[in-house]
Amino acid sequence: TTQGNYRIYYTRYADQMEADMVLSNYLISHIDEAIAKGWIKVYYQPIVDTFSNKISTYEALARWVDPQYGFLNPFQFIDVLERGHLIHKLDLHILELVCRDFEDARKKGELSPVVSVNLSRYDLELDDLHEQINAILAKYGVGRDQVRIEITESALINNSEAVIKDHISRFHEDGYLVWLDDFGSGMSSLNSLQTFDFDLLKIDMAFLRNANERTPIILTDIIDMAKRLDIKTLAEGVETEKEYDFLHSIGCVLTQGYYFSKPLPRAEVAAKMRDRGLMVETAEEHNFYREV
Ligand code: C2E
Ligand code: MG
Ligand code: MG
Ligand code: MG
């Protein structure tokens, strides 16, 4: 009967809610242990320059490999940690893992490409955010031109204009470039371009993934507008050669997506990129990307 079905659905829904709550509580109470015991991993996704056909940057993305719950993706823990006001612990730890990898590469005499890290809107509420970030880089001898700071568009509406401006200029004074993540996903994208001094727009993957006949026009104009504002552009969620060729043809310099690689552990992504001939090789190339 309908009523019987309803009861089954309701029970499943309630069970799911219960399970989600148990996982949330678990994550919140285990973040320190997860950091201390190495359950938090950094995965890297390549960002490719469509003009040189080389990797300019990697984005650092968090994974939580839990002894009890197994492999967890960001959608399972970022929100939870944000609501628990603990996300800064994860974000600063990811930065630390990235810096450790830089140090390791340097010890092996390898050149390391630039890496971008994600900040949460809640990180912007930390009083000593900049001191903490600078201290982590200093601890591992990492240059500020090797790290890009990603701030998502949704963070802009949750903080006051003055606070955001202050953070961006502080990052600039300290020598970091600041990228606007998920550009075009919110309600105030154009307003934020008018107000804030971002160095690069990461165009939200929704444009490509939900593409229709309007998409080429919109992307062409975003890239053209950004160019005239002297802001760089990067298209997220590139999955096909056709998309890549189109982006190149409209002057989108940087692209990121499954077309090149999913986010992977450092050694795996490096091997894959070397196979595909996308690695930057010379010191000149490395120095070039540190400035863009
Ligand atoms: P994001 O920063 O916009 O990262 C891009 C996301 O898109 C990644 O998901 C990546 O795996 C996915 N992606 C990349 N290329 C493609 C593609 O071609 N097709 C499709 N369908 N997806 C693609 P991921 O790693 O699951 O991360 C999701 C979000 O979680 C990130 O979005 C970011 O907002 C957040 N996140 C991840 N790591 C961190 C972190 O360390 N700190 C903070 N605060 N947030 C993080
Ligand atoms: Mg990002
Ligand atoms: Mg993004
Ligand atoms: Mg500029």
mmCIF file of C-alpha atoms and ligand atoms in Angstrom:
data_model
loop_
_atom_site.group_PDB
_atom_site.id
_atom_site.type_symbol
_atom_site.label_atom_id
_atom_site.label_comp_id
_atom_site.label_asym_id
_atom_site.label_seq_id
_atom_site.Cartn_x
_atom_site.Cartn_y
_atom_site.Cartn_z
ATOM 1 C CA THR A 1 0.000 0.000 0.000
ATOM 2 C CA THR A 2 0.967 3.596 -0.324
ATOM 3 C CA GLN A 3 1.082 3.979 3.396
ATOM 4 C CA GLY A 4 3.326 0.928 3.732
ATOM 5 C CA ASN A 5 5.729 2.307 1.102
ATOM 6 C CA TYR A 6 5.762 5.624 2.840
ATOM 7 C CA ARG A 7 6.742 3.938 6.071
ATOM 8 C CA ILE A 8 9.614 2.111 4.355
ATOM 9 C CA TYR A 9 10.880 5.305 2.711
ATOM 10 C CA TYR A 10 10.547 7.234 5.898
ATOM 11 C CA THR A 11 12.492 4.617 7.824
ATOM 12 C CA ARG A 12 15.265 4.614 5.216
ATOM 13 C CA TYR A 13 15.401 8.389 5.285
ATOM 14 C CA ALA A 14 15.567 8.433 9.087
ATOM 15 C CA ASP A 15 18.292 5.757 9.048
ATOM 16 C CA GLN A 16 20.297 7.805 6.578
ATOM 17 C CA MET A 17 19.925 10.931 8.712
ATOM 18 C CA GLU A 18 21.076 8.963 11.735
ATOM 19 C CA ALA A 19 24.081 7.558 9.848
ATOM 20 C CA ASP A 20 25.055 11.030 8.570
ATOM 21 C CA MET A 21 24.879 12.401 12.088
ATOM 22 C CA VAL A 22 27.024 9.606 13.451
ATOM 23 C CA LEU A 23 29.641 10.251 10.737
ATOM 24 C CA SER A 24 29.550 14.027 11.363
ATOM 25 C CA ASN A 25 30.115 13.575 15.053
ATOM 26 C CA TYR A 26 32.880 11.091 14.366
ATOM 27 C CA LEU A 27 34.690 13.451 11.961
ATOM 28 C CA ILE A 28 34.419 16.403 14.317
ATOM 29 C CA SER A 29 35.788 14.449 17.255
ATOM 30 C CA HIS A 30 38.578 12.813 15.202
ATOM 31 C CA ILE A 31 40.046 15.676 13.173
ATOM 32 C CA ASP A 32 43.065 16.071 15.481
ATOM 33 C CA GLU A 33 43.717 12.344 15.482
ATOM 34 C CA ALA A 34 43.266 12.194 11.695
ATOM 35 C CA ILE A 35 45.901 14.918 11.284
ATOM 36 C CA ALA A 36 48.290 13.372 13.816
ATOM 37 C CA LYS A 37 48.007 9.864 12.371
ATOM 38 C CA GLY A 38 48.236 10.787 8.705
ATOM 39 C CA TRP A 39 44.663 9.908 7.697
ATOM 40 C CA ILE A 40 44.388 13.228 5.874
ATOM 41 C CA LYS A 41 46.029 13.028 2.446
ATOM 42 C CA VAL A 42 46.736 15.601 -0.203
ATOM 43 C CA TYR A 43 45.816 14.716 -3.782
ATOM 44 C CA TYR A 44 46.994 16.799 -6.709
ATOM 45 C CA GLN A 45 45.184 17.685 -9.909
ATOM 46 C CA PRO A 46 47.194 19.183 -12.777
ATOM 47 C CA ILE A 47 46.366 22.560 -14.304
ATOM 48 C CA VAL A 48 47.522 22.739 -17.900
ATOM 49 C CA ASP A 49 48.595 25.756 -19.943
ATOM 50 C CA THR A 50 46.779 25.444 -23.283
ATOM 51 C CA PHE A 51 49.460 27.461 -25.070
ATOM 52 C CA SER A 52 52.558 25.544 -24.005
ATOM 53 C CA ASN A 53 50.629 22.299 -23.381
ATOM 54 C CA LYS A 54 52.508 21.967 -20.076
ATOM 55 C CA ILE A 55 51.480 21.773 -16.438
ATOM 56 C CA SER A 56 51.627 25.221 -14.880
ATOM 57 C CA THR A 57 50.222 24.343 -11.479
ATOM 58 C CA TYR A 58 48.620 21.631 -9.386
ATOM 59 C CA GLU A 59 45.581 22.099 -7.173
ATOM 60 C CA ALA A 60 45.898 20.467 -3.741
ATOM 61 C CA LEU A 61 42.689 18.649 -2.760
ATOM 62 C CA ALA A 62 41.992 16.948 0.556
ATOM 63 C CA ARG A 63 41.095 13.287 1.088
ATOM 64 C CA TRP A 64 40.368 11.581 4.415
ATOM 65 C CA VAL A 65 41.350 7.913 4.485
ATOM 66 C CA ASP A 66 39.754 6.639 7.647
ATOM 67 C CA PRO A 67 40.556 3.325 9.366
ATOM 68 C CA GLN A 68 36.872 2.879 10.178
ATOM 69 C CA TYR A 69 34.991 4.597 7.319
ATOM 70 C CA GLY A 70 37.476 4.109 4.499
ATOM 71 C CA PHE A 71 38.071 6.626 1.696
ATOM 72 C CA LEU A 72 36.177 9.885 2.175
ATOM 73 C CA ASN A 73 35.762 12.643 -0.403
ATOM 74 C CA PRO A 74 35.560 16.364 0.435
ATOM 75 C CA PHE A 75 31.765 16.505 0.108
ATOM 76 C CA GLN A 76 31.635 14.113 3.065
ATOM 77 C CA PHE A 77 33.808 16.139 5.440
ATOM 78 C CA ILE A 78 34.327 19.781 4.332
ATOM 79 C CA ASP A 79 30.803 20.892 5.221
ATOM 80 C CA VAL A 80 30.885 19.041 8.504
ATOM 81 C CA LEU A 81 34.214 20.595 9.510
ATOM 82 C CA GLU A 82 32.978 24.030 8.455
ATOM 83 C CA ARG A 83 29.875 23.696 10.608
ATOM 84 C CA GLY A 84 32.056 22.531 13.479
ATOM 85 C CA HIS A 85 34.393 25.539 13.020
ATOM 86 C CA LEU A 86 37.306 23.146 12.515
ATOM 87 C CA ILE A 87 37.984 23.599 8.804
ATOM 88 C CA HIS A 88 41.045 25.778 9.422
ATOM 89 C CA LYS A 89 42.767 22.739 10.960
ATOM 90 C CA LEU A 90 42.276 20.771 7.755
ATOM 91 C CA ASP A 91 43.216 23.652 5.456
ATOM 92 C CA LEU A 92 46.415 24.505 7.327
ATOM 93 C CA HIS A 93 47.322 20.821 7.469
ATOM 94 C CA ILE A 94 46.869 20.455 3.699
ATOM 95 C CA LEU A 95 49.150 23.473 3.257
ATOM 96 C CA GLU A 96 51.666 21.784 5.543
ATOM 97 C CA LEU A 97 51.512 18.535 3.532
ATOM 98 C CA VAL A 98 52.064 20.521 0.332
ATOM 99 C CA CYS A 99 55.062 22.295 1.870
ATOM 100 C CA ARG A 100 56.486 18.962 3.044
ATOM 101 C CA ASP A 101 56.235 17.713 -0.525
ATOM 102 C CA PHE A 102 58.075 20.830 -1.732
ATOM 103 C CA GLU A 103 60.805 20.204 0.817
ATOM 104 C CA ASP A 104 61.043 16.557 -0.208
ATOM 105 C CA ALA A 105 61.336 17.509 -3.887
ATOM 106 C CA ARG A 106 64.064 20.022 -3.080
ATOM 107 C CA LYS A 107 66.025 17.417 -1.121
ATOM 108 C CA LYS A 108 65.851 15.104 -4.116
ATOM 109 C CA GLY A 109 67.041 17.925 -6.354
ATOM 110 C CA GLU A 110 63.727 18.050 -8.233
ATOM 111 C CA LEU A 111 62.062 21.236 -9.379
ATOM 112 C CA SER A 112 58.546 21.655 -8.035
ATOM 113 C CA PRO A 113 55.669 23.307 -9.811
ATOM 114 C CA VAL A 114 53.354 25.861 -8.239
ATOM 115 C CA VAL A 115 50.502 24.491 -6.081
ATOM 116 C CA SER A 116 47.161 26.116 -5.264
ATOM 117 C CA VAL A 117 45.412 25.473 -1.944
ATOM 118 C CA ASN A 118 41.790 26.029 -0.962
ATOM 119 C CA LEU A 119 40.718 28.276 1.874
ATOM 120 C CA SER A 120 37.282 28.098 3.437
ATOM 121 C CA ARG A 121 35.157 31.165 4.130
ATOM 122 C CA TYR A 122 35.650 30.360 7.836
ATOM 123 C CA ASP A 123 39.429 30.596 7.547
ATOM 124 C CA LEU A 124 38.928 34.267 6.777
ATOM 125 C CA GLU A 125 37.648 34.713 10.313
ATOM 126 C CA LEU A 126 40.950 33.617 11.867
ATOM 127 C CA ASP A 127 42.842 36.504 13.463
ATOM 128 C CA ASP A 128 46.224 35.038 12.683
ATOM 129 C CA LEU A 129 45.496 33.403 9.297
ATOM 130 C CA HIS A 130 48.335 35.198 7.519
ATOM 131 C CA GLU A 131 50.871 34.596 10.286
ATOM 132 C CA GLN A 132 49.961 30.902 10.333
ATOM 133 C CA ILE A 133 50.243 30.510 6.569
ATOM 134 C CA ASN A 134 53.536 32.403 6.419
ATOM 135 C CA ALA A 135 54.907 30.331 9.302
ATOM 136 C CA ILE A 136 54.128 27.029 7.558
ATOM 137 C CA LEU A 137 55.910 28.116 4.378
ATOM 138 C CA ALA A 138 58.869 29.419 6.383
ATOM 139 C CA LYS A 139 59.134 26.151 8.341
ATOM 140 C CA TYR A 140 59.766 24.245 5.089
ATOM 141 C CA GLY A 141 61.628 26.988 3.246
ATOM 142 C CA VAL A 142 58.925 27.361 0.614
ATOM 143 C CA GLY A 143 58.712 30.560 -1.438
ATOM 144 C CA ARG A 144 55.463 32.490 -1.474
ATOM 145 C CA ASP A 145 55.592 32.449 -5.264
ATOM 146 C CA GLN A 146 55.167 28.663 -5.152
ATOM 147 C CA VAL A 147 51.719 28.759 -3.507
ATOM 148 C CA ARG A 148 48.436 30.161 -4.822
ATOM 149 C CA ILE A 149 45.524 30.937 -2.518
ATOM 150 C CA GLU A 150 42.034 29.896 -3.704
ATOM 151 C CA ILE A 151 39.040 31.639 -2.165
ATOM 152 C CA THR A 152 35.627 30.457 -3.298
ATOM 153 C CA GLU A 153 33.058 32.851 -4.586
ATOM 154 C CA SER A 154 30.591 31.753 -1.904
ATOM 155 C CA ALA A 155 33.015 33.061 0.741
ATOM 156 C CA LEU A 156 32.518 36.576 -0.568
ATOM 157 C CA ILE A 157 28.914 36.909 0.499
ATOM 158 C CA ASN A 158 29.588 35.505 3.946
ATOM 159 C CA ASN A 159 32.195 38.064 4.884
ATOM 160 C CA SER A 160 32.092 41.840 4.752
ATOM 161 C CA GLU A 161 33.588 43.600 1.753
ATOM 162 C CA ALA A 162 36.196 45.307 3.939
ATOM 163 C CA VAL A 163 37.301 42.011 5.462
ATOM 164 C CA ILE A 164 37.757 40.356 2.054
ATOM 165 C CA LYS A 165 39.605 43.370 0.635
ATOM 166 C CA ASP A 166 41.858 43.344 3.637
ATOM 167 C CA HIS A 167 42.706 39.665 3.227
ATOM 168 C CA ILE A 168 43.442 40.020 -0.464
ATOM 169 C CA SER A 169 45.732 43.002 0.017
ATOM 170 C CA ARG A 170 47.465 41.277 2.904
ATOM 171 C CA PHE A 171 48.102 38.224 0.702
ATOM 172 C CA HIS A 172 49.401 40.483 -2.060
ATOM 173 C CA GLU A 173 51.698 42.388 0.299
ATOM 174 C CA ASP A 174 53.084 39.066 1.511
ATOM 175 C CA GLY A 175 53.748 37.942 -2.066
ATOM 176 C CA TYR A 176 50.918 35.487 -2.820
ATOM 177 C CA LEU A 177 48.636 35.473 -5.843
ATOM 178 C CA VAL A 178 44.942 35.054 -4.994
ATOM 179 C CA TRP A 179 42.523 33.073 -7.147
ATOM 180 C CA LEU A 180 38.749 33.314 -7.150
ATOM 181 C CA ASP A 181 37.387 29.737 -7.113
ATOM 182 C CA ASP A 182 34.040 28.645 -8.606
ATOM 183 C CA PHE A 183 33.613 31.934 -10.465
ATOM 184 C CA GLY A 184 30.101 32.290 -11.860
ATOM 185 C CA SER A 185 28.478 29.915 -9.384
ATOM 186 C CA GLY A 186 27.122 32.617 -7.100
ATOM 187 C CA MET A 187 24.804 35.536 -7.457
ATOM 188 C CA SER A 188 27.316 38.356 -7.304
ATOM 189 C CA SER A 189 30.064 37.293 -9.708
ATOM 190 C CA LEU A 190 30.253 40.532 -11.674
ATOM 191 C CA ASN A 191 29.983 42.634 -8.573
ATOM 192 C CA SER A 192 32.882 40.756 -7.028
ATOM 193 C CA LEU A 193 35.007 41.465 -10.113
ATOM 194 C CA GLN A 194 34.256 45.140 -9.741
ATOM 195 C CA THR A 195 35.120 45.140 -6.052
ATOM 196 C CA PHE A 196 37.962 42.692 -5.466
ATOM 197 C CA ASP A 197 41.454 42.414 -6.869
ATOM 198 C CA PHE A 198 41.763 38.736 -7.745
ATOM 199 C CA ASP A 199 44.641 37.594 -9.932
ATOM 200 C CA LEU A 200 42.787 34.766 -11.621
ATOM 201 C CA LEU A 201 39.239 33.492 -12.100
ATOM 202 C CA LYS A 202 38.606 29.772 -11.877
ATOM 203 C CA ILE A 203 35.520 29.493 -14.018
ATOM 204 C CA ASP A 204 33.072 27.146 -12.334
ATOM 205 C CA MET A 205 32.783 23.737 -13.958
ATOM 206 C CA ALA A 206 28.996 24.054 -14.107
ATOM 207 C CA PHE A 207 29.432 26.046 -17.363
ATOM 208 C CA LEU A 208 31.065 23.108 -19.127
ATOM 209 C CA ARG A 209 29.235 20.320 -17.390
ATOM 210 C CA ASN A 210 25.781 21.841 -18.054
ATOM 211 C CA ALA A 211 26.737 23.293 -21.429
ATOM 212 C CA ASN A 212 24.121 24.358 -23.971
ATOM 213 C CA GLU A 213 24.106 26.602 -27.068
ATOM 214 C CA ARG A 214 24.664 29.699 -24.898
ATOM 215 C CA THR A 215 27.805 28.371 -23.229
ATOM 216 C CA PRO A 216 30.354 29.337 -25.945
ATOM 217 C CA ILE A 217 29.084 32.923 -25.915
ATOM 218 C CA ILE A 218 29.204 33.193 -22.138
ATOM 219 C CA LEU A 219 32.677 31.645 -21.843
ATOM 220 C CA THR A 220 34.059 33.766 -24.672
ATOM 221 C CA ASP A 221 32.821 36.923 -23.002
ATOM 222 C CA ILE A 222 34.022 35.978 -19.505
ATOM 223 C CA ILE A 223 37.506 35.346 -20.878
ATOM 224 C CA ASP A 224 37.487 38.505 -22.968
ATOM 225 C CA MET A 225 36.275 40.605 -20.041
ATOM 226 C CA ALA A 226 38.849 39.109 -17.677
ATOM 227 C CA LYS A 227 41.608 39.781 -20.192
ATOM 228 C CA ARG A 228 40.605 43.435 -20.420
ATOM 229 C CA LEU A 229 40.570 43.635 -16.628
ATOM 230 C CA ASP A 230 44.057 42.064 -16.613
ATOM 231 C CA ILE A 231 42.813 39.009 -14.712
ATOM 232 C CA LYS A 232 43.868 35.504 -15.756
ATOM 233 C CA THR A 233 41.358 32.732 -16.385
ATOM 234 C CA LEU A 234 41.246 29.013 -15.748
ATOM 235 C CA ALA A 235 38.406 26.739 -16.837
ATOM 236 C CA GLU A 236 37.497 23.966 -14.404
ATOM 237 C CA GLY A 237 35.916 20.620 -15.250
ATOM 238 C CA VAL A 238 37.470 20.107 -18.703
ATOM 239 C CA GLU A 239 36.685 16.515 -19.660
ATOM 240 C CA THR A 240 37.070 16.317 -23.437
ATOM 241 C CA GLU A 241 39.495 17.278 -26.178
ATOM 242 C CA LYS A 242 36.720 19.263 -27.820
ATOM 243 C CA GLU A 243 36.304 21.403 -24.694
ATOM 244 C CA TYR A 244 40.063 21.847 -24.419
ATOM 245 C CA ASP A 245 40.383 22.926 -28.066
ATOM 246 C CA PHE A 246 37.484 25.348 -27.711
ATOM 247 C CA LEU A 247 38.969 26.929 -24.581
ATOM 248 C CA HIS A 248 42.324 27.312 -26.297
ATOM 249 C CA SER A 249 40.632 28.914 -29.314
ATOM 250 C CA ILE A 250 38.982 31.601 -27.164
ATOM 251 C CA GLY A 251 42.217 32.404 -25.333
ATOM 252 C CA CYS A 252 41.592 30.628 -22.054
ATOM 253 C CA VAL A 253 45.166 29.993 -20.961
ATOM 254 C CA LEU A 254 44.654 27.519 -18.128
ATOM 255 C CA THR A 255 42.498 24.400 -17.894
ATOM 256 C CA GLN A 256 41.887 21.729 -15.273
ATOM 257 C CA GLY A 257 39.813 18.584 -15.418
ATOM 258 C CA TYR A 258 39.514 14.851 -15.913
ATOM 259 C CA TYR A 259 40.691 15.305 -19.514
ATOM 260 C CA PHE A 260 44.216 15.476 -18.057
ATOM 261 C CA SER A 261 43.771 13.647 -14.784
ATOM 262 C CA LYS A 262 41.633 13.206 -11.724
ATOM 263 C CA PRO A 263 43.245 14.335 -8.490
ATOM 264 C CA LEU A 264 45.836 11.693 -7.517
ATOM 265 C CA PRO A 265 48.611 11.174 -4.965
ATOM 266 C CA ARG A 266 51.777 13.080 -5.865
ATOM 267 C CA ALA A 267 53.828 10.173 -7.211
ATOM 268 C CA GLU A 268 50.971 8.838 -9.347
ATOM 269 C CA VAL A 269 50.082 12.168 -10.880
ATOM 270 C CA ALA A 270 53.739 12.886 -11.645
ATOM 271 C CA ALA A 271 54.182 9.523 -13.384
ATOM 272 C CA LYS A 272 51.006 9.997 -15.399
ATOM 273 C CA MET A 273 51.950 13.513 -16.468
ATOM 274 C CA ARG A 274 55.474 12.452 -17.393
ATOM 275 C CA ASP A 275 53.988 9.707 -19.607
ATOM 276 C CA ARG A 276 51.813 12.243 -21.359
ATOM 277 C CA GLY A 277 54.704 14.656 -21.910
ATOM 278 C CA LEU A 278 53.035 17.434 -19.925
ATOM 279 C CA MET A 279 55.763 17.993 -17.323
ATOM 280 C CA VAL A 280 57.652 21.251 -17.232
ATOM 281 C CA GLU A 281 61.304 20.390 -17.590
ATOM 282 C CA THR A 282 63.559 23.410 -17.354
ATOM 283 C CA ALA A 283 64.296 25.873 -14.582
ATOM 284 C CA GLU A 284 63.213 28.668 -16.947
ATOM 285 C CA GLU A 285 59.780 27.110 -17.325
ATOM 286 C CA HIS A 286 59.449 26.720 -13.563
ATOM 287 C CA ASN A 287 60.427 30.321 -12.987
ATOM 288 C CA PHE A 288 57.952 31.435 -15.639
ATOM 289 C CA TYR A 289 55.021 29.756 -13.872
ATOM 290 C CA ARG A 290 56.023 31.103 -10.477
ATOM 291 C CA GLU A 291 55.148 34.556 -11.751
ATOM 292 C CA VAL A 292 51.831 33.843 -13.438
HETATM 293 P P1 C2E B 1 37.154 22.851 -6.005
HETATM 294 O O1 C2E B 1 38.166 23.577 -5.204
HETATM 295 O O2 C2E B 1 36.379 23.641 -7.007
HETATM 296 O O3 C2E B 1 37.926 21.640 -6.686
HETATM 297 C C1 C2E B 1 37.581 21.082 -7.914
HETATM 298 C C2 C2E B 1 36.740 19.840 -7.737
HETATM 299 O O4 C2E B 1 36.274 19.440 -9.020
HETATM 300 C C3 C2E B 1 37.514 18.638 -7.187
HETATM 301 O O5 C2E B 1 36.609 17.838 -6.425
HETATM 302 C C4 C2E B 1 37.874 17.879 -8.469
HETATM 303 O O6 C2E B 1 38.086 16.494 -8.251
HETATM 304 C C5 C2E B 1 36.642 18.104 -9.283
HETATM 305 N N1 C2E B 1 36.920 17.998 -10.720
HETATM 306 C C6 C2E B 1 38.063 18.382 -11.330
HETATM 307 N N2 C2E B 1 38.004 18.172 -12.652
HETATM 308 C C7 C2E B 1 36.775 17.655 -12.914
HETATM 309 C C8 C2E B 1 36.113 17.228 -14.127
HETATM 310 O O7 C2E B 1 36.642 17.281 -15.225
HETATM 311 N N3 C2E B 1 34.838 16.779 -13.994
HETATM 312 C C9 C2E B 1 34.212 16.715 -12.783
HETATM 313 N N4 C2E B 1 32.951 16.232 -12.777
HETATM 314 N N5 C2E B 1 34.821 17.078 -11.628
HETATM 315 C C10 C2E B 1 36.088 17.549 -11.697
HETATM 316 P P2 C2E B 1 36.984 17.350 -4.975
HETATM 317 O O8 C2E B 1 38.440 17.027 -4.878
HETATM 318 O O9 C2E B 1 35.984 16.305 -4.626
HETATM 319 O O10 C2E B 1 36.735 18.650 -4.114
HETATM 320 C C11 C2E B 1 35.458 19.221 -4.039
HETATM 321 C C12 C2E B 1 35.503 20.547 -3.337
HETATM 322 O O11 C2E B 1 35.853 20.368 -1.961
HETATM 323 C C13 C2E B 1 36.574 21.496 -3.881
HETATM 324 O O12 C2E B 1 36.081 22.142 -5.026
HETATM 325 C C14 C2E B 1 36.748 22.432 -2.711
HETATM 326 O O13 C2E B 1 35.724 23.404 -2.693
HETATM 327 C C15 C2E B 1 36.571 21.502 -1.547
HETATM 328 N N6 C2E B 1 37.899 21.106 -1.048
HETATM 329 C C16 C2E B 1 38.721 20.106 -1.449
HETATM 330 N N7 C2E B 1 39.862 20.097 -0.724
HETATM 331 C C17 C2E B 1 39.753 21.141 0.160
HETATM 332 C C18 C2E B 1 40.614 21.673 1.184
HETATM 333 O O14 C2E B 1 41.741 21.217 1.438
HETATM 334 N N8 C2E B 1 40.121 22.746 1.880
HETATM 335 C C19 C2E B 1 38.896 23.311 1.629
HETATM 336 N N9 C2E B 1 38.509 24.361 2.362
HETATM 337 N N10 C2E B 1 38.088 22.844 0.678
HETATM 338 C C20 C2E B 1 38.513 21.781 -0.052
HETATM 339 MG MG MG B 2 39.570 24.943 -5.580
HETATM 340 MG MG MG B 3 36.492 25.155 -8.119
HETATM 341 MG MG MG B 4 46.261 41.857 -11.547
#
